[in-house]
Coordinates of C-alpha atoms in Angstrom, one line a residue:
M1 CA -3.6 67.9 -47.9
A2 CA 0.2 67.8 -47.4
T3 CA 2.3 67.1 -50.5
Q4 CA 4.3 63.9 -50.1
K5 CA 8.1 64.2 -50.5
P6 CA 9.5 62.1 -53.4
K7 CA 11.6 59.1 -52.5
P8 CA 15.4 59.8 -52.7
K9 CA 17.1 58.6 -55.8
L10 CA 20.2 56.5 -55.5
E11 CA 22.9 56.2 -58.0
T12 CA 23.7 52.6 -59.0
E13 CA 27.0 51.3 -60.2
L14 CA 25.5 51.5 -63.7
G15 CA 25.2 55.3 -63.2
T16 CA 21.3 55.3 -63.5
D17 CA 19.0 56.8 -60.9
E18 CA 16.3 54.6 -59.4
E19 CA 13.9 55.3 -56.6
A20 CA 14.8 53.4 -53.6
T21 CA 14.5 53.3 -49.8
P22 CA 17.5 54.9 -48.1
L23 CA 20.1 52.3 -47.1
T24 CA 21.1 51.7 -43.5
R25 CA 24.6 52.2 -42.3
D26 CA 25.2 48.5 -42.4
E27 CA 24.0 48.2 -45.9
I28 CA 26.1 51.1 -47.0
R29 CA 29.2 49.5 -45.4
A30 CA 28.5 46.2 -46.9
M31 CA 28.3 47.8 -50.4
I32 CA 31.5 49.7 -49.9
F33 CA 33.5 47.0 -48.3
R34 CA 32.3 44.0 -50.3
G35 CA 35.1 41.6 -51.1
D36 CA 34.5 41.1 -54.8
R37 CA 35.6 44.6 -55.9
E38 CA 37.7 44.5 -59.0
F39 CA 40.6 46.9 -59.5
R40 CA 40.7 48.3 -63.0
T41 CA 43.7 47.4 -65.2
E42 CA 45.3 49.0 -68.2
Q43 CA 47.7 47.1 -70.5
L44 CA 50.5 49.2 -71.8
V45 CA 53.9 48.7 -73.4
L46 CA 57.0 49.6 -71.5
F47 CA 60.2 49.6 -73.5
G48 CA 58.8 47.0 -75.9
A49 CA 57.2 44.7 -73.2
K50 CA 53.5 44.5 -72.5
V51 CA 52.6 45.0 -68.9
D52 CA 49.3 45.3 -66.8
F53 CA 49.1 48.4 -64.7
R54 CA 46.5 48.0 -61.9
Q55 CA 44.6 50.7 -60.2
P56 CA 46.4 51.5 -56.9
T57 CA 44.7 51.4 -53.5
L58 CA 43.6 54.5 -51.5
G59 CA 46.5 53.8 -49.1
A60 CA 49.0 53.9 -52.0
I61 CA 47.7 57.1 -53.4
L62 CA 47.8 58.8 -50.0
G63 CA 51.3 57.6 -49.4
A64 CA 52.5 58.7 -52.7
K65 CA 51.1 62.2 -52.1
Q66 CA 53.0 62.4 -48.8
E67 CA 56.3 61.3 -50.3
E68 CA 58.3 64.4 -50.8
N69 CA 60.4 63.0 -53.5
R70 CA 57.8 62.8 -56.4
A71 CA 60.1 60.8 -58.7
K72 CA 60.5 58.1 -56.0
A73 CA 56.6 58.1 -55.4
V74 CA 56.0 57.4 -59.2
A75 CA 58.8 54.7 -59.2
E76 CA 57.2 53.0 -56.3
M77 CA 53.8 53.1 -58.0
L78 CA 55.4 51.3 -61.0
I79 CA 57.0 48.7 -58.6
R80 CA 53.7 48.0 -56.7
Y81 CA 51.2 48.1 -59.6
C82 CA 53.0 46.8 -62.7
F83 CA 52.2 43.2 -63.4
V84 CA 53.0 40.4 -65.8
P85 CA 49.8 40.5 -68.0
G86 CA 47.0 38.3 -66.7
T87 CA 48.9 37.3 -63.5
K88 CA 49.4 38.5 -60.0
E89 CA 53.2 38.5 -60.5
Q90 CA 54.8 41.9 -60.1
V91 CA 57.3 42.9 -62.8
F92 CA 59.5 45.0 -60.4
E93 CA 60.8 44.5 -56.9
D94 CA 61.8 47.1 -54.3
A95 CA 65.4 46.6 -55.2
D96 CA 64.7 48.0 -58.7
I97 CA 63.9 51.4 -57.5
D98 CA 67.3 53.1 -58.4
T99 CA 67.3 51.3 -61.8
I100 CA 63.8 52.5 -62.6
L101 CA 64.8 56.0 -61.5
G102 CA 67.7 55.8 -64.0
L103 CA 65.5 54.9 -67.0
P104 CA 65.2 57.5 -69.7
F105 CA 61.9 59.4 -69.5
G106 CA 60.2 59.3 -72.7
E107 CA 57.1 58.1 -74.4
D108 CA 56.9 54.8 -72.5
L109 CA 57.2 56.2 -69.1
Q110 CA 54.8 59.0 -70.1
K111 CA 52.3 56.3 -71.0
A112 CA 52.8 54.9 -67.5
N113 CA 52.3 58.3 -66.0
D114 CA 49.1 58.7 -68.1
A115 CA 47.8 55.3 -66.9
I116 CA 48.3 56.3 -63.3
E117 CA 46.3 59.5 -64.0
R118 CA 43.5 57.6 -65.7
L119 CA 43.3 54.8 -63.0
T120 CA 43.4 57.3 -60.1
G121 CA 41.9 60.5 -61.4
I122 CA 45.1 62.3 -60.1
D123 CA 47.2 64.5 -62.4
V124 CA 50.7 63.3 -61.4
Q125 CA 52.5 66.0 -63.3
G126 CA 50.1 68.7 -61.9
E127 CA 50.7 67.4 -58.4
E128 CA 54.4 67.7 -59.0
E129 CA 54.1 71.3 -60.3
N130 CA 51.8 72.2 -57.3
S131 CA 54.4 70.7 -54.9
E132 CA 57.2 72.7 -56.5
A133 CA 55.2 75.9 -56.5
T134 CA 54.4 75.4 -52.7
R135 CA 58.0 74.7 -51.9
D136 CA 59.1 77.8 -53.9
S137 CA 56.5 80.0 -52.2
T138 CA 57.6 78.9 -48.7
T139 CA 61.3 79.5 -49.4
S140 CA 60.8 83.0 -50.8

């Protein structure tokens, strides 16, 4: 008598395994592309003002990684994903980029950097150091 293979286990959004029938391509796509997906938000204080920082999209992260000027990439993330708390109103506009780049880097901007890292899983400072190391090794 042949032994029966156990059913595959699928990870749910709650992080628990449950036995289930494998999903079809259409079911997988429906789960991934469903319209009710919420972006995570962190509230932080920038220079005394409370703001919501929202989780960036995949496109924004990939675009930022391709941007050679890391400072500009981080400033653009602030422009795109910093909101008036509880609203869909962005705090900054594209015209603010030079002003943002001129802000003193300290605890407040470090908190924003940390929020980017938590919301994306990307170490922004590490990415910058890796980019510099790569540039240095190619110019030697």
